[in-house]
Coordinates of C-alpha atoms in Angstrom, one line a residue:
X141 CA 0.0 0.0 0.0
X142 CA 2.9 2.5 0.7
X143 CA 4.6 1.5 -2.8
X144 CA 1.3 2.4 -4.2
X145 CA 0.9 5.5 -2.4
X146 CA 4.5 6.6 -3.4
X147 CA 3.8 5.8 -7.2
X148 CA 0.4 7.7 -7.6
X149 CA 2.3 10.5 -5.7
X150 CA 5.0 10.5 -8.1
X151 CA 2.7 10.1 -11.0
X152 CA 0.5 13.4 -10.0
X153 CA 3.8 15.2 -10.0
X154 CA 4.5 14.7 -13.6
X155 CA 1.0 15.2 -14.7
X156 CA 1.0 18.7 -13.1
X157 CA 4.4 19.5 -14.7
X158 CA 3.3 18.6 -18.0
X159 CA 0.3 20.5 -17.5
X160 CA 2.3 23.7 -17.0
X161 CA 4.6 22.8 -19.8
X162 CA 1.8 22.9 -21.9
X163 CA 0.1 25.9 -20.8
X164 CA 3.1 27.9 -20.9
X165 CA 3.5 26.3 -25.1
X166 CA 0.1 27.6 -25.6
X167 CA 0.5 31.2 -23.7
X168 CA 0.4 34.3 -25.8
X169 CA 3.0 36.6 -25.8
X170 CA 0.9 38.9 -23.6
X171 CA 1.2 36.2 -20.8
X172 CA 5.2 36.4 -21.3
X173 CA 5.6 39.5 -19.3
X174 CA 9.1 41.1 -19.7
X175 CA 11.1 42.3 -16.4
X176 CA 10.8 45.8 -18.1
X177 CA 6.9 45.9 -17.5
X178 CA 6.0 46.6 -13.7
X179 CA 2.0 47.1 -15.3
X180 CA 0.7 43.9 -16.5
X181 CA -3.2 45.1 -17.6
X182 CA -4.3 45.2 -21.1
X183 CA -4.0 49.1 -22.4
X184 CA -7.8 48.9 -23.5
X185 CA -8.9 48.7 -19.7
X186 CA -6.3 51.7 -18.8
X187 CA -7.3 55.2 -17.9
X188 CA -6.5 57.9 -20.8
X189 CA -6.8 60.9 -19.3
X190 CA -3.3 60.2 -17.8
X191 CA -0.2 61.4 -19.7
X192 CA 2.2 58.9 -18.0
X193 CA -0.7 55.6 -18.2
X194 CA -0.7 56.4 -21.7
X195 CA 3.0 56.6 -22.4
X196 CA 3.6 53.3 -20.5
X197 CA 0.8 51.6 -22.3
X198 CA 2.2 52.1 -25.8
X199 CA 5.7 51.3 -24.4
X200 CA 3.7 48.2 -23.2
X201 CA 2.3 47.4 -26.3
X202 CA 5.6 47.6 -28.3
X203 CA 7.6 45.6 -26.2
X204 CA 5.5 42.7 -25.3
X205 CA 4.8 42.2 -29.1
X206 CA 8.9 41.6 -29.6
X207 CA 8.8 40.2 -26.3
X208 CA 8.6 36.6 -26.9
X209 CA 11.5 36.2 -29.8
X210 CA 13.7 38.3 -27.0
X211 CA 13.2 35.9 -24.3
X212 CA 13.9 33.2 -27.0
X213 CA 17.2 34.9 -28.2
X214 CA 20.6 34.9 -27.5
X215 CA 22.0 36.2 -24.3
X216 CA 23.8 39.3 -26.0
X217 CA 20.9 39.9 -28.0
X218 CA 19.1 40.3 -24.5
X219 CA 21.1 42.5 -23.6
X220 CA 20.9 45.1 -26.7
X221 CA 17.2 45.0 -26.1
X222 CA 16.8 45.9 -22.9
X223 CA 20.2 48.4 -22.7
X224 CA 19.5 49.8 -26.2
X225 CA 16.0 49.0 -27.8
X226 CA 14.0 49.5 -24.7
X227 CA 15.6 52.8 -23.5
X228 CA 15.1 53.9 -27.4
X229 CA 11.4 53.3 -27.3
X230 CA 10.6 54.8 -24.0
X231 CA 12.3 58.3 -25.3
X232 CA 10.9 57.8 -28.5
X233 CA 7.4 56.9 -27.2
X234 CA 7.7 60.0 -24.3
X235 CA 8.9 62.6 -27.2
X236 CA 5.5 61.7 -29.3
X237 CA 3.1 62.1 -26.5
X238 CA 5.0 65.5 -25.6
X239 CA 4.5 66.4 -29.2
X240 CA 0.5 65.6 -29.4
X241 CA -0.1 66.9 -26.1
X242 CA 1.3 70.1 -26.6
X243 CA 2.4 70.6 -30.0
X244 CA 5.8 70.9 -31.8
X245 CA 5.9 74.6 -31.6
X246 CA 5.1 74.8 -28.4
X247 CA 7.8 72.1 -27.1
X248 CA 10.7 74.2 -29.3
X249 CA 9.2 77.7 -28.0
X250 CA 9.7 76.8 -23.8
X251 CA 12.8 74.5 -24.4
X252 CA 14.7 77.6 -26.7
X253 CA 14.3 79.8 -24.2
X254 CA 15.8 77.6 -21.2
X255 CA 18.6 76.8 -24.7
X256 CA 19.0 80.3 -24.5
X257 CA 19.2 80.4 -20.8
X258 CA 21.8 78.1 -20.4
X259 CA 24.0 79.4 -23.2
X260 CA 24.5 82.3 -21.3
X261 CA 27.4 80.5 -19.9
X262 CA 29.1 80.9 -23.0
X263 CA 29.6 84.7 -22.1
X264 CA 30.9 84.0 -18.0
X265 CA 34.7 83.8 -19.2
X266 CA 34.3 85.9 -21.5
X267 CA 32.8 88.7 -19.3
X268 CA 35.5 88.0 -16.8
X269 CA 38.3 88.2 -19.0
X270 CA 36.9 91.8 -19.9
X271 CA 36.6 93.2 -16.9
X272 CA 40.3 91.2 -15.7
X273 CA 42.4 92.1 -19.3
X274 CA 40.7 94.9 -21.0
X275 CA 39.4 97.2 -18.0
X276 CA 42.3 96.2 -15.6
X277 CA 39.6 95.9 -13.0
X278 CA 40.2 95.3 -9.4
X279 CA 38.9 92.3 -7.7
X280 CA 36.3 94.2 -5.3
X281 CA 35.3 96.2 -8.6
X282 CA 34.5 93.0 -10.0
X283 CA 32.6 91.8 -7.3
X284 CA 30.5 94.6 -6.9
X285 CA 29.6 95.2 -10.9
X286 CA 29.1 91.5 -10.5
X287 CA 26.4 91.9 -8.4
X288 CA 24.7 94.9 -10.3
X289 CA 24.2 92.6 -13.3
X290 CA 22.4 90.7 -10.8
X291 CA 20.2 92.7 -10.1
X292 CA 17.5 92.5 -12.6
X293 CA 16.7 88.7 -11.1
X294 CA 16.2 90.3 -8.1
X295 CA 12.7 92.0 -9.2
X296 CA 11.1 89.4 -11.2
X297 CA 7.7 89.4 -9.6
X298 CA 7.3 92.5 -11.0
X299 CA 7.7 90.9 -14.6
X300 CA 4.9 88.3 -13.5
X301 CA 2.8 91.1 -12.6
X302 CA 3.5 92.8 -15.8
X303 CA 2.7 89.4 -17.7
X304 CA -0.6 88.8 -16.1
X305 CA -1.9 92.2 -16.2
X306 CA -1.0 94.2 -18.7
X307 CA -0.8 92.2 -22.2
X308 CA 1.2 94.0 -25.0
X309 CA -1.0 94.2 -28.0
X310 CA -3.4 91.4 -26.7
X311 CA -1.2 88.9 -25.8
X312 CA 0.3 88.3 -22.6
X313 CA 3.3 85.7 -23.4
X314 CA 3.6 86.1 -27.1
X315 CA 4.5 90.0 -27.3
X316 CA 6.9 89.4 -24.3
X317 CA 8.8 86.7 -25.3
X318 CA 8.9 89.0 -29.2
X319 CA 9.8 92.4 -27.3
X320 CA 12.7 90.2 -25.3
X321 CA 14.3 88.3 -28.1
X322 CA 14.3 91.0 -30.3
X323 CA 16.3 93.8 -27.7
X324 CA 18.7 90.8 -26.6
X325 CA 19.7 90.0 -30.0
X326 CA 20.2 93.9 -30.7
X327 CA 22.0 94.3 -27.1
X328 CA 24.6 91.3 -27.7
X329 CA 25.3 92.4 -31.2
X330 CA 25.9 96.0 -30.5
X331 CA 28.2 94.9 -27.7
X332 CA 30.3 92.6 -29.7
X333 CA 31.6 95.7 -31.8
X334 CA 31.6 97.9 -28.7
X335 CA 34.1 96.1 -25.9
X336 CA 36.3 99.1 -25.5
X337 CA 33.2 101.6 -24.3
X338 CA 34.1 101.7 -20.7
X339 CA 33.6 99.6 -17.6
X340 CA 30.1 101.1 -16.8
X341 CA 29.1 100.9 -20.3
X342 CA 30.0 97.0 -20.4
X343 CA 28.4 96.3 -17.3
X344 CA 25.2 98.4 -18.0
X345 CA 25.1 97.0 -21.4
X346 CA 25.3 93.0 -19.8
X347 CA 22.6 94.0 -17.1
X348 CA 20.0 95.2 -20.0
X349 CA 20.8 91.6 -21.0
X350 CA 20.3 90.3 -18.3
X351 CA 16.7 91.8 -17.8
X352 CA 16.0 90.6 -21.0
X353 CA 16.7 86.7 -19.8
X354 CA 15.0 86.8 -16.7
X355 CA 12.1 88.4 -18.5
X356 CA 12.1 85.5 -20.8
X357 CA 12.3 83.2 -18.1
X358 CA 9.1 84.8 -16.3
X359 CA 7.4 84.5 -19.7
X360 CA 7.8 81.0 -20.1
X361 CA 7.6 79.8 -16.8
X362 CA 4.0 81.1 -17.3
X363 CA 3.7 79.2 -20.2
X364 CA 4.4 76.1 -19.2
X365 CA 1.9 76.6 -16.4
X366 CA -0.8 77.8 -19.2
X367 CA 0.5 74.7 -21.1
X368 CA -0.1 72.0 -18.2
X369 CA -3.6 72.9 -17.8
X370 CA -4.0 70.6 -20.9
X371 CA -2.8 67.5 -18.7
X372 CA -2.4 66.2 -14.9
X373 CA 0.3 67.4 -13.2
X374 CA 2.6 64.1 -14.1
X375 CA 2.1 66.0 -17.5
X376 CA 4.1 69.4 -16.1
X377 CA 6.7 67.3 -14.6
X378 CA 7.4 65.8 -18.0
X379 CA 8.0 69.1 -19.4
X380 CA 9.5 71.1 -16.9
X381 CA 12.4 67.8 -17.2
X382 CA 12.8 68.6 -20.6
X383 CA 13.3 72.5 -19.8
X384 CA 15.9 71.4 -17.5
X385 CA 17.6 68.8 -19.4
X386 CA 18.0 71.2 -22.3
X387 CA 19.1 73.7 -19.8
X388 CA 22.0 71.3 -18.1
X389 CA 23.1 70.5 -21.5
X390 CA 23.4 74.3 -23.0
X391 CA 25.5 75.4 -19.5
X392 CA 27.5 72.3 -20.0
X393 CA 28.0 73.1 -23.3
X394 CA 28.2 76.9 -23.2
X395 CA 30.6 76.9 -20.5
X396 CA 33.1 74.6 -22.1
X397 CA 33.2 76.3 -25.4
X398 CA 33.5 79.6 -23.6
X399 CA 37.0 78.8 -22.4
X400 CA 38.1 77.2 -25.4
X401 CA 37.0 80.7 -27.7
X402 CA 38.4 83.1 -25.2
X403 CA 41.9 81.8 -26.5
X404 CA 41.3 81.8 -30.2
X405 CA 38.3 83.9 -31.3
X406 CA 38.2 88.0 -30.6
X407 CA 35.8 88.4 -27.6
X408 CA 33.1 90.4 -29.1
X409 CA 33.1 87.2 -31.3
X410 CA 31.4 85.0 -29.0
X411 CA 29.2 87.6 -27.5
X412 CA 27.6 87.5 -31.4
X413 CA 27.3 84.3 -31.7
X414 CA 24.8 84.0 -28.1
X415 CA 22.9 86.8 -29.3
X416 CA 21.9 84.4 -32.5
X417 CA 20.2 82.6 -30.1
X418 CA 17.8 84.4 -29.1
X419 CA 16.7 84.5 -33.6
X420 CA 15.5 80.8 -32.5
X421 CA 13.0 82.2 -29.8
X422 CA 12.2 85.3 -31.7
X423 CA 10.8 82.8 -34.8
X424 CA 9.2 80.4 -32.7
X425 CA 7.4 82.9 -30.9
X426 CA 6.1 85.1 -34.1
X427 CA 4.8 80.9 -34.7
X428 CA 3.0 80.5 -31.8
X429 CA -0.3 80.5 -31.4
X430 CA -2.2 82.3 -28.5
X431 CA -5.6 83.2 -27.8
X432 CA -5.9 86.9 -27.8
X433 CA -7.3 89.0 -24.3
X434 CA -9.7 91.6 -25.3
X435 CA -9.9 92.9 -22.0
X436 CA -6.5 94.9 -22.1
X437 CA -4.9 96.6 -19.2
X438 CA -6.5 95.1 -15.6
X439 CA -4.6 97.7 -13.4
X440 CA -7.4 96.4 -10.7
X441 CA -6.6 93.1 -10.6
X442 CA -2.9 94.6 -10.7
X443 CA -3.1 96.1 -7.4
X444 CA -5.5 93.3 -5.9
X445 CA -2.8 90.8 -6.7
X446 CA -0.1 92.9 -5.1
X447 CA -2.4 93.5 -2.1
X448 CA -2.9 89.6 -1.8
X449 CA 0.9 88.9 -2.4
X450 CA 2.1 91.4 0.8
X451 CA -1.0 90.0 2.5
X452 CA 0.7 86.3 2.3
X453 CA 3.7 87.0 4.4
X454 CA 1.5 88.0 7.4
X455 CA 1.4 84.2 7.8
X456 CA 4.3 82.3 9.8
X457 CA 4.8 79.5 7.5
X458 CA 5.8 81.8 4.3
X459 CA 7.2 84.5 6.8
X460 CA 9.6 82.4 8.6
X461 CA 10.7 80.8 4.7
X462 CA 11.5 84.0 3.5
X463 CA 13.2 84.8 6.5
X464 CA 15.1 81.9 6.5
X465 CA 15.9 81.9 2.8
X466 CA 17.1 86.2 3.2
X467 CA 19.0 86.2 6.6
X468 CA 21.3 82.5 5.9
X469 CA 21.8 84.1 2.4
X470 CA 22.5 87.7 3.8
X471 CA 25.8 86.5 5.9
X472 CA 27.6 84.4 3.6
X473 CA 29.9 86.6 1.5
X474 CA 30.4 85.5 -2.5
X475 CA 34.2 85.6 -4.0
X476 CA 33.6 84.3 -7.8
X477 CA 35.3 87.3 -9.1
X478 CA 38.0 87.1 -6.9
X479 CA 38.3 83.3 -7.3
X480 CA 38.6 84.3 -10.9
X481 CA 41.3 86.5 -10.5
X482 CA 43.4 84.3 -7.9
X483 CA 43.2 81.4 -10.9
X484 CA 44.4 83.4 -13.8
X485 CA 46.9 85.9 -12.1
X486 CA 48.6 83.7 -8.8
X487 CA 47.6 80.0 -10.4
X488 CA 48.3 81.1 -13.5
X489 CA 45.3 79.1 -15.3
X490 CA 44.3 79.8 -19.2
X491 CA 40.6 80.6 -20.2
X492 CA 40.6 77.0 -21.5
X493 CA 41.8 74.9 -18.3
X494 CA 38.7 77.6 -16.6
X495 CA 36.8 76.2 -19.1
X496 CA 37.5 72.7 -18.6
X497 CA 36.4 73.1 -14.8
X498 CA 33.6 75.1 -15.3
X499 CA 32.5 72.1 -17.8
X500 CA 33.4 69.9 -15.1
X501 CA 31.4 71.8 -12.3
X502 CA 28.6 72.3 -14.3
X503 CA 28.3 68.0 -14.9
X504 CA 28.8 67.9 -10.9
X505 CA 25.6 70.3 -10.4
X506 CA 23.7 68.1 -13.3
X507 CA 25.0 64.8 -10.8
X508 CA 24.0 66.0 -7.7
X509 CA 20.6 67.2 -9.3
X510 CA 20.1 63.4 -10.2
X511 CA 21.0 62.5 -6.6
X512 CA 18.7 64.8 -4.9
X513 CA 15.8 63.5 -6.9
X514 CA 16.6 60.1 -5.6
X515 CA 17.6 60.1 -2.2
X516 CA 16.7 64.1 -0.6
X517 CA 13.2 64.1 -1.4
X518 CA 11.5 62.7 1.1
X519 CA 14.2 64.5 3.8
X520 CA 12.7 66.8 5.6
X521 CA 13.6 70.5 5.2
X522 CA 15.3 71.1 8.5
X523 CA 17.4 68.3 8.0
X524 CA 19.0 69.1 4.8
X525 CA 19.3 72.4 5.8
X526 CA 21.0 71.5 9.0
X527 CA 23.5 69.3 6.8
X528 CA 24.3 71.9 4.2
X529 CA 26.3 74.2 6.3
X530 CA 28.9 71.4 7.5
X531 CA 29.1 70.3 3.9
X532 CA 29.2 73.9 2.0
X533 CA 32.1 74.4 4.8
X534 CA 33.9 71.2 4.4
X535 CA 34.0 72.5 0.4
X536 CA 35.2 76.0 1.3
X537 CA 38.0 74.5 3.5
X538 CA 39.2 73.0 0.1
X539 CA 39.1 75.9 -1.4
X540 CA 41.2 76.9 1.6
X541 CA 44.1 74.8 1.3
X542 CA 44.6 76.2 -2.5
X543 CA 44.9 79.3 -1.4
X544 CA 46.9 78.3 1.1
X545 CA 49.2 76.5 -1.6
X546 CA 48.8 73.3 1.1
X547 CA 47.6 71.0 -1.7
X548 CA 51.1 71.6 -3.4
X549 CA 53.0 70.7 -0.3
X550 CA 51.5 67.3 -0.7
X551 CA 52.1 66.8 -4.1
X552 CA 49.0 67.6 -5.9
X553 CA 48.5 70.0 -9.1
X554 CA 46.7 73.2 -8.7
X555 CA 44.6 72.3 -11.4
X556 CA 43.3 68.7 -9.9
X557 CA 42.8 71.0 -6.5
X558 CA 40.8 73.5 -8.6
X559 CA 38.5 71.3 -10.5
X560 CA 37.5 69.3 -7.3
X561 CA 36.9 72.4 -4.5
X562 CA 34.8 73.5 -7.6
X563 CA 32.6 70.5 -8.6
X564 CA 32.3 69.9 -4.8
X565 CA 31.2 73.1 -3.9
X566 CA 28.9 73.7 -6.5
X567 CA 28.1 69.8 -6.1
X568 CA 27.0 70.9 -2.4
X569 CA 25.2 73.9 -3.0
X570 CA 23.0 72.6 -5.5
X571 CA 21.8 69.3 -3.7
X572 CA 21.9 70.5 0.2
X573 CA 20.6 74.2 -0.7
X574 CA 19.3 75.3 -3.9
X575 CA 16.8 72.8 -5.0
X576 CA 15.4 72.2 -1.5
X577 CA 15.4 75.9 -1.2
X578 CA 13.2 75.6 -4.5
X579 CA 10.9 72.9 -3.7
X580 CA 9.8 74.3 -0.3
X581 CA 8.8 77.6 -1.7
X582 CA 6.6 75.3 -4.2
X583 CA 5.1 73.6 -1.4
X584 CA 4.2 76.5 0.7
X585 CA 2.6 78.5 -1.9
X586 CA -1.3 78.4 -1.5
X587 CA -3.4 79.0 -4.8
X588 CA -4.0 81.7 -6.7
X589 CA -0.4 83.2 -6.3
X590 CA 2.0 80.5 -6.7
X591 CA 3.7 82.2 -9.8
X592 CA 3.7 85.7 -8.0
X593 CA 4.6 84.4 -4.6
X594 CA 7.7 81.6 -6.4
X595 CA 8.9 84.3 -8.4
X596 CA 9.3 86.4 -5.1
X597 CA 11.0 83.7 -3.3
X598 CA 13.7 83.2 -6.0
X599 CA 14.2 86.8 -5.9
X600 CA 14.8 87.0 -2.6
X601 CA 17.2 84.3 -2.9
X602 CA 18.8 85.4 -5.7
X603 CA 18.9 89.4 -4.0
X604 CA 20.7 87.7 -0.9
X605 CA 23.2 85.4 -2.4
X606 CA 24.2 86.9 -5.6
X607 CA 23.3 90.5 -5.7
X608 CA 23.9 91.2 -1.6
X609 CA 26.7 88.5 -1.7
X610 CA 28.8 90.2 -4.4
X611 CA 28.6 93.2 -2.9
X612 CA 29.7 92.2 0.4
X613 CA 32.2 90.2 -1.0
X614 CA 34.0 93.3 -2.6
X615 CA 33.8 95.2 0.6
X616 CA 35.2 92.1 2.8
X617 CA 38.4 92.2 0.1
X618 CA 38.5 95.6 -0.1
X619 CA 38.7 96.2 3.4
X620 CA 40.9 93.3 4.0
X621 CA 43.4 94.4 1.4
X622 CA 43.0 92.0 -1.6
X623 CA 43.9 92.8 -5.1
X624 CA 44.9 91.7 -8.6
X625 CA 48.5 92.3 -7.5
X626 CA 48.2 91.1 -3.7
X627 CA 45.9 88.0 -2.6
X628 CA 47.7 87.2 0.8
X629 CA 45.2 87.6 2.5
X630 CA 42.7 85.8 0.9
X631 CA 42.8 82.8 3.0
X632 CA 41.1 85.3 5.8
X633 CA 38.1 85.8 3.5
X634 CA 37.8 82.6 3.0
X635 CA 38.2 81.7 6.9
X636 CA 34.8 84.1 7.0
X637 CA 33.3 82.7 4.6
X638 CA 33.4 79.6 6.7
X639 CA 32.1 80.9 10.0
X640 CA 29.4 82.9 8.1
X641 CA 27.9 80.1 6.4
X642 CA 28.2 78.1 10.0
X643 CA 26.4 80.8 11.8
X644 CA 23.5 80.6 9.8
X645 CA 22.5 77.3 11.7
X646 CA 20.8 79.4 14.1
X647 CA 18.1 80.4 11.5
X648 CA 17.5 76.4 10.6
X649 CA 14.6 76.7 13.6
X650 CA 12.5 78.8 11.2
X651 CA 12.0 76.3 9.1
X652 CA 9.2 73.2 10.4
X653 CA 10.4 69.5 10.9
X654 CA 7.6 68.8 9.1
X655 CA 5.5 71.0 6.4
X656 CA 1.8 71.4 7.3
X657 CA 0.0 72.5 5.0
X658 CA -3.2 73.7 7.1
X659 CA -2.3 76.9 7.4
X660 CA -1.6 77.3 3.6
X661 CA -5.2 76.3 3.0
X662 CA -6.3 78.9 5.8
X663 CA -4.7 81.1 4.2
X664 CA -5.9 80.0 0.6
X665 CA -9.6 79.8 1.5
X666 CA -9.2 83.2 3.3
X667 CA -8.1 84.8 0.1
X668 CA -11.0 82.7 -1.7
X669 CA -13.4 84.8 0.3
X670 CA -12.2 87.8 0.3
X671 CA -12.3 87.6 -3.9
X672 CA -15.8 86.4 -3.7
X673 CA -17.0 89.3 -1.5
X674 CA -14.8 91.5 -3.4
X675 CA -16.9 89.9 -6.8
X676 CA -20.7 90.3 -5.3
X677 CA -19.4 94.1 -4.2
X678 CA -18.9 94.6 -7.9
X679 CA -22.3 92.7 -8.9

């Protein structure tokens, strides 16, 4: 009885394993999921009225017809598919839903503008080696008509106001984004053939250009906004990446050839060739298509919206993030100038080695935006920013020992020094401060201001870091003796620079542990009110 047990036993077994050998002959290449595919359901029972459901059902759909003969195929065959042929069809699949969900123009209209954006870099070497060889500038000079140039990114919610208010012509993107491209192309060409007009020319020329970029920027921030009203909010994402990309790729680009043309082209040279960028914008935008506001000039709603964008900083979360965001920015003296100068004059560095690190700082900030994205985001605020300042220091202290000359004691090159304090600086700044610094002012903005009341928050940062920073910088050399002929005591600025940026721990407590967002709806649905009154007044 137990030899007949064990036999039936044994014979089940096999049935059941030729059962599933036969089932799996007769399954359909549907059944034959690949690795690759995380969504097994059918695309005909998906949801549509998602941008990313539809993009992963086609890329569903393509691979599991090819799926089967892959599975089938050789093992290096395998691998092409899923390292080259898969990656192919997910960009190529992404690129033609970004096409039919907001149209060619469209797409090549945002994405030339952040081109533009990040071609500027082409003209940071360039700009520097005016002010350093042709105007003989000193390095406080530098730092302070550094931070005049910034200065037109410091009032950029007046640009949003402008945009939403007061259309040119009937349009409110269309004329800008025309009017902008037009005077930077003009601006750039005319100071190509007019270097030798003075230091206060050069600089009042570079900040005209710079107004014209950041009123670009407002322009089409607003019109990628407009644009993602047309899909979810997976749908923005998509094309605010491809902004960005396209931006990392110009300032990569930009920055590299910079240092390379400063050696072998005349400088008014390249300072023609970026303004032919902004011909790209100029034709895309006479292309594209906006619906026309009859109602002209609101200067109502303009002063409503300025009443309701003081009236937000009455409430603590926002207050103490603007706060936080001015006063850690306010202490922290900037030296790129002076760096500039210490490189070229004591280090002896050629535009094209600067070029080569700036190229090699600029793929460190692309790196570290990668790494925030996958391990910072869910980090609370007051976390990061309680990190940063150890980090940012830890950099500077780098930069420290090259001035010192310390690295050369040891038996490393100036120029391996250089292009690592910079990448990891940079590196720092970027992951620990800037993004989260962006990302919480998205978060805290309540509705119906979010353009106005982001645009302000990068303003204040850039007003405290760039603009303030520069300025501070120049005095801090000045005062502690530092010129193009004399940088001994650099290391002392630097020593500041270190304390400052550790002293502003103590404004860390402004920012929440955790973000609630109740008092951003209180402060929403408040507003709400207040606009509906204001409505049935006017009734």
């Amino acid at each position: 009885q137990k030899e007949d047990r064990l036999k039936n036993k044994t014979d089940i077994e096999k049935n059941s394993e030729k059962e599933k050998e036969t089932n799996k002959s007769m399954a359909t290449p549907n059944d034959l999921q690949s690795p690759l595919l995380e969504d097994p359901t059918p695309c005909q029972t998906r949801p549509h009225d998602h941008f990313m459901d539809d993009e992963e059902c086609k890329i569903q759909t393509h691979l599991q017809t090819h799926w089967k003969s892959w599975q089938t195929a050789s093992l290096p065959k395998r691998l092409l598919c899923k390292y080259i042929i898969c990656p192919c069809v997910r960009v190529s699949v992404w690129w033609t839903l970004m096409k039919q969900t907001y149209g060619l123009v469209n797409l090549l209209l945002t994405t030339s503008v952040y081109l533009t954006y990040g071609m500027l870099r082409l003209t940071d070497l360039p700009s520097k080696y005016v002010y350093n060889d042709i105007y003989k500038s000193s390095p406080a000079e530098q730092e302070e008509l550094a931070g005049f140039t910034i200065l037109p990114w410091v009032i950029k919610p007046v640009y949003g106001l402008m945009v939403d208010n007061l259309p040119i012509f009937g349009y409110r993107h269309k004329s800008y984004l025309i009017f902008a491209s037009v005077l930077s192309v003009l601006v750039f060409w005319t100071l190509s053939f007019t270097l030798t007009g003075g230091v206060i020319y050069f600089t009042y020329m570079v900040s005209i250009g710079e107004l014209l970029r950041s009123l670009s920027d407002v322009v089409v921030d607003g019109l990628v906004v407009h644009l993602a009203k047309k899909e979810s909010v997976s749908g923005s994402g998509n094309l605010q990446s491809l902004c960005w990309m396209v931006y990392s790729v110009a300032a990569i680009t930009g920055m590299f050839f910079g240092g390379l043309l400063v050696d072998h082209v005349n400088v008014g040279v390249i300072y023609f060739i970026y303004g032919c960028f902004s011909i790209l914008t100029l034709v895309l935008a006479m292309r594209f298509r906006e619906e026309k506001d009859t109602a002209g000039w609101d200067l109502g709603r303009l002063t409503y919206n300025l009443k309701i964008l003081v009236n937000s900083f009455r409430y603590g979360l926002i207050r103490n993030a603007a706060l936080y965001i001015t006063l850690s920015s306010l202490i922290v003296p900037q030296f790129t100038s002076i760096y500039y100068q210490f490189q070229t004059d004591e280090l002896g560095f050629s535009s094209t080695t600067l070029g080569i690190i700036g190229f090699a700082t600029y793929l460190f900030q692309l790196t570290s935006t990668v790494y925030y994205n996958s391990n910072l985001k869910t980090t609370s605020f007051r976390t990061i920013f309680l990190i940063y300042p150890f980090l940012y220091s830890i950099g500077l202290g780098f930069t420290l020992i090259l001035v010192l000359q310390v690295n050369q004691q040891a038996g490393i090159p100036n120029f391996v020094m250089a292009l690592f304090d910079s990448s990891l600086t940079q590196g720092i700044g970027i992951a620990f401060r800037f993004l989260p610094i962006l990302v919480l002012a998205a978060k805290i903005c309540p509705p119906g201001v979010e353009t106005t009341l982001y645009a302000t928050f990068t303003s204040l940062y850039n007003g405290a870091t760039y603009f303030w920073g520069a300025e501070y910088g120049g005095m801090l050399a000045s005062y502690l003796g530092v010129t193009d002929k004399d940088f001994s005591n650099l290391y002392l600025v630097y020593i500041w620079a270190i304390v400052a940026c550790l002293l502003g721990l103590i404004f860390v407590p402004l920012i929440p542990d955790k973000i609630s967002f109740e008092e951003v709806a209180t402060f929403s649905l408040h507003e709400e009110n207040e606009s509906k009154g204001k409505e049935n007044t006017i009734a």
